[in-house]
Coordinates of C-alpha atoms and ligand atoms in Angstrom, one line a residue:
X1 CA 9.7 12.6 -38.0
X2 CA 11.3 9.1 -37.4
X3 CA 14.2 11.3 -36.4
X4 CA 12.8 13.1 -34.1
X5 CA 10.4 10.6 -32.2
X6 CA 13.5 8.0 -31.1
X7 CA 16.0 10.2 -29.4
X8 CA 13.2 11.5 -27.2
X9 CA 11.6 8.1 -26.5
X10 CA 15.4 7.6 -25.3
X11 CA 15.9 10.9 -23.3
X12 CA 12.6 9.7 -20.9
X13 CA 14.0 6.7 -20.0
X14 CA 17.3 7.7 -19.7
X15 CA 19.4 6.2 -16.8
X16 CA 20.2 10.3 -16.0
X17 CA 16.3 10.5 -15.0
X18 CA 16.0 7.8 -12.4
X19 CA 17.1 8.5 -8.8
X20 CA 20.9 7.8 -7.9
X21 CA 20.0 5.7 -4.3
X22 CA 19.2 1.9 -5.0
X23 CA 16.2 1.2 -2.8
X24 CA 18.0 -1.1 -0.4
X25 CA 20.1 2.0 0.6
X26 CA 16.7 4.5 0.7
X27 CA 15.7 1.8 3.2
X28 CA 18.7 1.9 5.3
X29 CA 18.5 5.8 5.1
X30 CA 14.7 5.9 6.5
X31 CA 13.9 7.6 9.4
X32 CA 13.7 5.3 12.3
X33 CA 14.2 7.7 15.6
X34 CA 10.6 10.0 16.3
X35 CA 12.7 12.6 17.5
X36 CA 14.9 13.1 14.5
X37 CA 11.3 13.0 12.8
X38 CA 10.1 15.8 14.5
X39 CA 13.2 18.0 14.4
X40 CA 13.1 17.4 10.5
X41 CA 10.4 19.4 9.8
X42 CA 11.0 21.3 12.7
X43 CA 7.5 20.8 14.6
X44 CA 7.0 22.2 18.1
X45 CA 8.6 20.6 20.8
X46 CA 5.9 19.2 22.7
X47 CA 5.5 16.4 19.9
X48 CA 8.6 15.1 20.4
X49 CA 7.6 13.3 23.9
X50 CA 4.3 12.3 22.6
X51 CA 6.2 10.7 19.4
X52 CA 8.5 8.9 21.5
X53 CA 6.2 7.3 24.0
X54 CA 3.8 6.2 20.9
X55 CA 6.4 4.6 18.7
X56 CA 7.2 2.2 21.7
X57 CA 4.2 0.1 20.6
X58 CA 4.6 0.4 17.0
X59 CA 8.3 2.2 15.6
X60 CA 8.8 4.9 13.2
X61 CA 9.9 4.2 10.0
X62 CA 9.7 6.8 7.4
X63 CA 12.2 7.2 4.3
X64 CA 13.5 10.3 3.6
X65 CA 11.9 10.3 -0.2
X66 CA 8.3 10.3 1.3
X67 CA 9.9 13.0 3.9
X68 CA 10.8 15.6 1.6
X69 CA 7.3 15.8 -0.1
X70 CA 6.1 17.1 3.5
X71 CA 6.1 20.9 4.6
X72 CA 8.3 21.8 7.3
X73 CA 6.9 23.5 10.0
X74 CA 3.2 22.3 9.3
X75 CA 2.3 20.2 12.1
X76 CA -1.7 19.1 10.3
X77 CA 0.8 17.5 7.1
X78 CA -1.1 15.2 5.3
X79 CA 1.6 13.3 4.8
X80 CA 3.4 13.6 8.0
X81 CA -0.2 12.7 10.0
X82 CA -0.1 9.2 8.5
X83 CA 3.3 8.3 10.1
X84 CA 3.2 10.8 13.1
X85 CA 2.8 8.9 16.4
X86 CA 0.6 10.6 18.7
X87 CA -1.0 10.4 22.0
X88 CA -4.0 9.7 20.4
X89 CA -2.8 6.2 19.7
X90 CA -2.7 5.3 23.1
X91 CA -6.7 5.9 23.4
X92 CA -9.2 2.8 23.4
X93 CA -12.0 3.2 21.3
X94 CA -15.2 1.4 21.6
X95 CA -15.1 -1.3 18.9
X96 CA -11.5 -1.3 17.8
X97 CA -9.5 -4.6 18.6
X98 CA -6.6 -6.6 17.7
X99 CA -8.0 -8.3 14.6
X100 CA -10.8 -6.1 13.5
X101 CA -11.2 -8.1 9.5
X102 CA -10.7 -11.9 11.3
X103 CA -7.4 -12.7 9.8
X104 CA -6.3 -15.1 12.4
X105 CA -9.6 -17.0 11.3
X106 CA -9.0 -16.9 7.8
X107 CA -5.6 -18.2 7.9
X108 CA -5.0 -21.4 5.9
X109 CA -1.5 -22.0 5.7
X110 CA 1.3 -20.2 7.5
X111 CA 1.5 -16.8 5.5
X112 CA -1.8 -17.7 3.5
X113 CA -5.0 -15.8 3.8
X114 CA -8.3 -17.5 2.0
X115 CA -11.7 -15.2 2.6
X116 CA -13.1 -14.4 -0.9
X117 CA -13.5 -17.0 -3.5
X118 CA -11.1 -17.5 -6.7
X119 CA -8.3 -15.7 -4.9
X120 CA -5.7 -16.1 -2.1
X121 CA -3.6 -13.5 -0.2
X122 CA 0.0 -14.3 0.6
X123 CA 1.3 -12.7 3.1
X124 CA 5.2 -12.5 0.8
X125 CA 7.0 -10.0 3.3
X126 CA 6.4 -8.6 7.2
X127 CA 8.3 -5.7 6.3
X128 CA 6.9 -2.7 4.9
X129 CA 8.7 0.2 3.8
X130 CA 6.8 2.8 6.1
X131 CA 4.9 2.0 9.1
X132 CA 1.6 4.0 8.2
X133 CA 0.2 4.9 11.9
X134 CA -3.4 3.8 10.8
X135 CA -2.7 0.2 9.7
X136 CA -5.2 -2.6 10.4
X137 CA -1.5 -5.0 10.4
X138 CA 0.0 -3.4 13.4
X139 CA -0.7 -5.6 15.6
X140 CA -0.2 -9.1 13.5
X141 CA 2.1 -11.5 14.0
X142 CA 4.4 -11.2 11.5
X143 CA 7.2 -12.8 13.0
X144 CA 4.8 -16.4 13.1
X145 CA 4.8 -15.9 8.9
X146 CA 6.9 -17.5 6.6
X147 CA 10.4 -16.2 5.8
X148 CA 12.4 -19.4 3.6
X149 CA 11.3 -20.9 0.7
X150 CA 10.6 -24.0 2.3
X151 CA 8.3 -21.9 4.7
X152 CA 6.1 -21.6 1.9
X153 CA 5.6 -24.9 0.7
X154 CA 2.4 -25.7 2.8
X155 CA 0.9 -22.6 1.1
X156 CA 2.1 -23.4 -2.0
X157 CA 0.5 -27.0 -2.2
X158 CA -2.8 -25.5 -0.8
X159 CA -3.4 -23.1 -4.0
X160 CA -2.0 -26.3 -5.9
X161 CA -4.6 -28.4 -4.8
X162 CA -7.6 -25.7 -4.9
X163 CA -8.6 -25.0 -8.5
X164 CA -11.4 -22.5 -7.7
X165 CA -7.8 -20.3 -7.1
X166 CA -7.6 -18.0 -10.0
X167 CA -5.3 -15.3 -8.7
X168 CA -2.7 -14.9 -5.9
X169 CA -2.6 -11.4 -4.1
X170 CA 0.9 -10.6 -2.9
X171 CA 0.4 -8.9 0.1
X172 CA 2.1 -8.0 3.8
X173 CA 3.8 -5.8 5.2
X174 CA 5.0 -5.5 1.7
X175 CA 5.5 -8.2 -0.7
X176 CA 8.1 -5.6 -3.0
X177 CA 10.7 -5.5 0.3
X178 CA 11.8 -9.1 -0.7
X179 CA 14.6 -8.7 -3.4
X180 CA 13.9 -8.7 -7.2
X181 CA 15.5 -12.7 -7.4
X182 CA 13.6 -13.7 -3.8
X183 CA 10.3 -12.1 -5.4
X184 CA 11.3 -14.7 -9.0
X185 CA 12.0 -17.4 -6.5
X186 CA 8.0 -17.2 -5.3
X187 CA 6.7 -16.4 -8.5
X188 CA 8.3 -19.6 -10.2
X189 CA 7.0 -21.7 -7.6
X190 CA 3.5 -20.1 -8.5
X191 CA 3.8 -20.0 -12.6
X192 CA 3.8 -23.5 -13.2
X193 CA 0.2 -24.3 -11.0
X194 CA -2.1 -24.3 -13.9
X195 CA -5.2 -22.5 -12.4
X196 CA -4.0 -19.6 -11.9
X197 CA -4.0 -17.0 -14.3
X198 CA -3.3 -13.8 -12.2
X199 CA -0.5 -12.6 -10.4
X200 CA -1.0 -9.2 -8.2
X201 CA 0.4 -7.5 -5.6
X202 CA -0.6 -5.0 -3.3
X203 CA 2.1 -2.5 -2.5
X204 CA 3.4 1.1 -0.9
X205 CA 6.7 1.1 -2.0
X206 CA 6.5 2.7 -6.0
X207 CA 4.9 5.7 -4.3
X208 CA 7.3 5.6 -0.9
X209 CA 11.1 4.3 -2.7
X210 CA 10.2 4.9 -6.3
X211 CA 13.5 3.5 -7.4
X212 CA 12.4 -0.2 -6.3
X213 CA 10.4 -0.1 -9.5
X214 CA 13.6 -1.8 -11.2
X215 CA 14.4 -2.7 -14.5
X216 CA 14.6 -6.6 -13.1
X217 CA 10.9 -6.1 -11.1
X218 CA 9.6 -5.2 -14.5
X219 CA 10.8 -7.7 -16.5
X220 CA 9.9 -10.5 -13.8
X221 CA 6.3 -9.1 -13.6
X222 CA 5.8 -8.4 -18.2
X223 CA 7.8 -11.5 -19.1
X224 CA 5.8 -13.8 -16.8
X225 CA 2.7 -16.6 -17.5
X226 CA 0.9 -14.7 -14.9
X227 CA -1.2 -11.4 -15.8
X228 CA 0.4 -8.9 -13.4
X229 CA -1.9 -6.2 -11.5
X230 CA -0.3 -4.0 -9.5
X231 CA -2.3 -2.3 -7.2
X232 CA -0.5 1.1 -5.3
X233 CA -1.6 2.6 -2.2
X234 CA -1.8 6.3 -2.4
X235 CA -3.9 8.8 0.1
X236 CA -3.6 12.4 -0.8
X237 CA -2.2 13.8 -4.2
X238 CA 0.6 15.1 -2.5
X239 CA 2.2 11.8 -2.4
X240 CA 2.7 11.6 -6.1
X241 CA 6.0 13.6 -6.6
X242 CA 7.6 13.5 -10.1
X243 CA 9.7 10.5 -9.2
X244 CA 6.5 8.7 -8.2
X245 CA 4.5 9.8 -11.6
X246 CA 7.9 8.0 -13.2
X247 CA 7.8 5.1 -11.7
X248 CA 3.9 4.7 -11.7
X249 CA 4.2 5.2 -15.6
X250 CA 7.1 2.8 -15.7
X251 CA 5.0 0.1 -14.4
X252 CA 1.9 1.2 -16.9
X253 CA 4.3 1.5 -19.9
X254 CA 5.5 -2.7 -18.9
X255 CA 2.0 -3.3 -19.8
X256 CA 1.1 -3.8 -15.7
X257 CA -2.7 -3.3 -14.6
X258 CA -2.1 -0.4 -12.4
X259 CA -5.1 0.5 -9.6
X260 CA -4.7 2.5 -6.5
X261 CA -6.3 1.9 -3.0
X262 CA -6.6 4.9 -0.4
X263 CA -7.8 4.7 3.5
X264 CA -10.4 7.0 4.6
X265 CA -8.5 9.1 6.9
X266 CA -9.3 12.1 9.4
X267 CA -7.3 14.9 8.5
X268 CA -5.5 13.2 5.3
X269 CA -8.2 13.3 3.1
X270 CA -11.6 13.3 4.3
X271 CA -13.0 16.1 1.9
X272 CA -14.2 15.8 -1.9
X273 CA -11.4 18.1 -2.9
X274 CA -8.8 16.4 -2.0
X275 CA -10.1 13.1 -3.2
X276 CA -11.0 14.4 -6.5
X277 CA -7.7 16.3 -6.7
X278 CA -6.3 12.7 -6.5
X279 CA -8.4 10.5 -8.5
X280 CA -8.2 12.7 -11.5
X281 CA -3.9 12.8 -10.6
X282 CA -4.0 9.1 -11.1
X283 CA -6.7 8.7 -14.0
X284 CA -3.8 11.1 -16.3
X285 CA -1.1 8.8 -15.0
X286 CA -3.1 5.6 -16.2
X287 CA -3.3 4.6 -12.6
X288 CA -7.2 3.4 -12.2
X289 CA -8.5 4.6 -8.8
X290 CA -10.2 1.5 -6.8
X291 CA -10.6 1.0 -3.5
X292 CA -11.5 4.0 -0.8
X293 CA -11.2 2.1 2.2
X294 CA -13.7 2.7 5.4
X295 CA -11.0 2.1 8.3
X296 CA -11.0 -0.8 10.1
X297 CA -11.2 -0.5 13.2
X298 CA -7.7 -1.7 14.8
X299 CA -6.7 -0.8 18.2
X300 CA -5.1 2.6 18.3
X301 CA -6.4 3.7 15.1
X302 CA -9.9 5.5 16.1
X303 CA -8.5 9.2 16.0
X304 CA -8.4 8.5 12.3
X305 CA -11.6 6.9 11.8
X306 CA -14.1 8.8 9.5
X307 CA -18.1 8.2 10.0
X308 CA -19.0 5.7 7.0
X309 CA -22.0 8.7 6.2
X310 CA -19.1 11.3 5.4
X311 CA -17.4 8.8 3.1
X312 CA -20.5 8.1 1.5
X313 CA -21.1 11.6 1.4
X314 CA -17.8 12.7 -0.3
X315 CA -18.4 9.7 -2.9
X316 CA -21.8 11.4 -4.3
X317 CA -19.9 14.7 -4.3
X318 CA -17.0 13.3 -6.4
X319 CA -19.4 11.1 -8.6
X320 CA -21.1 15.0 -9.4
X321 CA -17.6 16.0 -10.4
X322 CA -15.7 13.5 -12.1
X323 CA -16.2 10.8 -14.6
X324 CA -17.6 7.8 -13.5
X325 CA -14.2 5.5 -14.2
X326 CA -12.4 7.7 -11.7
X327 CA -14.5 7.7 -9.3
X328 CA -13.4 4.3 -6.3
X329 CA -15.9 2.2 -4.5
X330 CA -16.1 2.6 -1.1
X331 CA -15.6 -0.5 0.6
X332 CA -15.4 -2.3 4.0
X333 CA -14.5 -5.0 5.1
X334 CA -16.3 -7.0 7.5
X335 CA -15.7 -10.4 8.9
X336 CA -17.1 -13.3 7.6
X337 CA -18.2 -11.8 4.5
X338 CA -17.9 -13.4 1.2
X339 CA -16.4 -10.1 -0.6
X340 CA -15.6 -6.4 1.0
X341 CA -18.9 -4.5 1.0
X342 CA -19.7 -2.2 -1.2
X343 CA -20.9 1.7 1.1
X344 CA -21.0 3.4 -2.1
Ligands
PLP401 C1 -9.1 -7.5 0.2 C2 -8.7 -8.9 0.2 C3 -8.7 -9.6 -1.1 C4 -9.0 -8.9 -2.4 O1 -10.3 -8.5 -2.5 P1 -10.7 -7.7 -3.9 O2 -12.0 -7.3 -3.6 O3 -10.5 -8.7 -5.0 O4 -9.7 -6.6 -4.1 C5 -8.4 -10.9 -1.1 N1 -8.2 -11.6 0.1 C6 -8.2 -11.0 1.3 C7 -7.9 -11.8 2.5 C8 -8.4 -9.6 1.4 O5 -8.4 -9.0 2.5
SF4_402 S1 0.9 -2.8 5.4 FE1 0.5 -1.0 4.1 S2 -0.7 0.4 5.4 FE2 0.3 -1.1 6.7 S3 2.2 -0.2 7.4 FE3 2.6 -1.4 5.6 S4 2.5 0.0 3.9 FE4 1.4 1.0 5.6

């Protein structure tokens, strides 16, 4: 039995099993040029001009991992519609604005967001490692946050001084684009403050670049003070290839709190089935599903917008069809609010 059991535990984890591209290099190989998008999965030529004019405002940037889970030739791609510009963008849309959540009001430091009480949001990266066409940060002002070290002192001494601060949310753009020893840098400025108990950090790039899930990320995040919670961002079950099931269980098997957050998205996954399709994906891969996001409502966003009643709608339908842990609340956020609001 004993002889059995270890070389398999050893042929899982082989080296052989992981992908060949360090993650640095998927992200210089990403997809940056809406033509080449288009032409990639061969999509009529009338969305070529449309792509281009729309990713003046806001680029493409799509790596060639998340690419190759998308059908070629199928223009309604669930996958492809969240990084497809469109003319669509360019449309107003009563209600949508710049700032829809009031970040700029909540901002307490440069890079430091405080809204909900015993935890802060560091904003640890601008970057992200797709640009997701429906993103409430498209328009922020990334190049005003931090970049140096010393740029994040003032934030620093603010969560050091505030002992309510129970748990720092590494956030962005995406926190995991800084290198594995700029990520240790931040978090051993953050260990030694003695309120906080907590480290998380809210990220697309396991599920886009699987690879960045790296030895070195694990180790910083298991070997810490901090408890770590990682919390993925994942939108229809076709994002989760087997590389992505590996590296999701990679970050479960370091003994990482592992949650999932999905937008509410017309034509991505506004339907039960799909939904439940994912949830129950996630639940077998130990991934907890958490947050289904109502949109906010950011400027150039509303062809994506789902009415709050469907998504409450689709929640009773999957709480009829799945157990009640895999089932996400779905929230809003408003501005002002003490906490994101609960729809259903
Ligand atoms: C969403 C958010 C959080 C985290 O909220 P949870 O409900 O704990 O997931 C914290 N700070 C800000 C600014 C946020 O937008
Ligand atoms: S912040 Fe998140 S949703 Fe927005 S572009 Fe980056 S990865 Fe996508």
């Amino acid at each position: 039995m004993t002889i059995l059991a270890t070389p398999l535990r050893s042929v899982a984890t082989s080296s052989k099993t992981r992908p060949a591209l360090s993650w640095q290099e998927s992200l210089r190989r990403a997809i940056r040029d809406p033509v080449q998008l288009c032409r990639s999965l061969q999509l009529p030529p009338k969305y070529e001009q449309a792509a281009t004019q729309a990713s003046q405002l806001f680029g493409v940037f799509v790596p060639r991992e998340y690419l190759g889970r998308m059908k070629v030739g199928d223009e309604k791609d669930p996958l492809l519609r969240q990084v497809l510009p469109i003319a669509e963008e360019a449309e107003t849309g009563k209600g949508f604005s710049l700032d829809p959540v009031g970040d700029a009001d909540a901002l307490m430091a440069p890079g430091l967001l405080h809204k909900y009480r015993s935890r802060v949001l560091l904003i640890a990266s601008g970057a992200c490692a797709v640009h997701c066409r429906y993103c409430f940060r498209r328009h922020f002002p990334y190049e005003q946050m931090p970049h140096g070290l010393e740029d994040w002192q003032p934030a620093i001494e603010q969560i050091d001084e505030d002992t309510t601060i129970e748990e720092v949310i590494l956030s962005g753009g995406d926190p995991l684009m800084l290198t594995d020893p700029r990520l240790a840098e931040l978090v051993d400025c953050l260990e030694p403050i003695k309120h906080l108990n907590r480290l998380r950090i809210h990220t697309r790039l396991p599920v886009m670049i699987p690879s960045r899930v790296t030895d070195s990320l694990l180790s910083l995040l298991s070997d810490g003070r901090l408890r770590p919670v990682v919390v993925v961002h994942i939108n229809h079950p076709a994002e989760i290839d087997l590389p992505v099931s590996m590296a999701l269980s990679r970050l479960v098997e370091a003994g990482i709190l592992v949650l999932n957050q999905s937008v509410l998205l017309r034509g991505v996954n506004d339907s039960a089935e799909v939904l439940s399709t994912l949830s129950k994906r996630l639940v077998d891969l130990r991934v907890m599903p958490y947050y289904l996001h109502q949109l906010d409502r950011t400027l150039g966003t509303s062809h994506f917008e789902v009415p709050v009643e469907i998504g409450i709608s689709i929640i009773e339908q999957m709480r009829s069809r799945l157990p009640g842990y895999a089932v996400p609340r779905f929230a809003q956020e408003k501005r002002g609010k003490l906490s994101k609001q609960v729809l259903a």
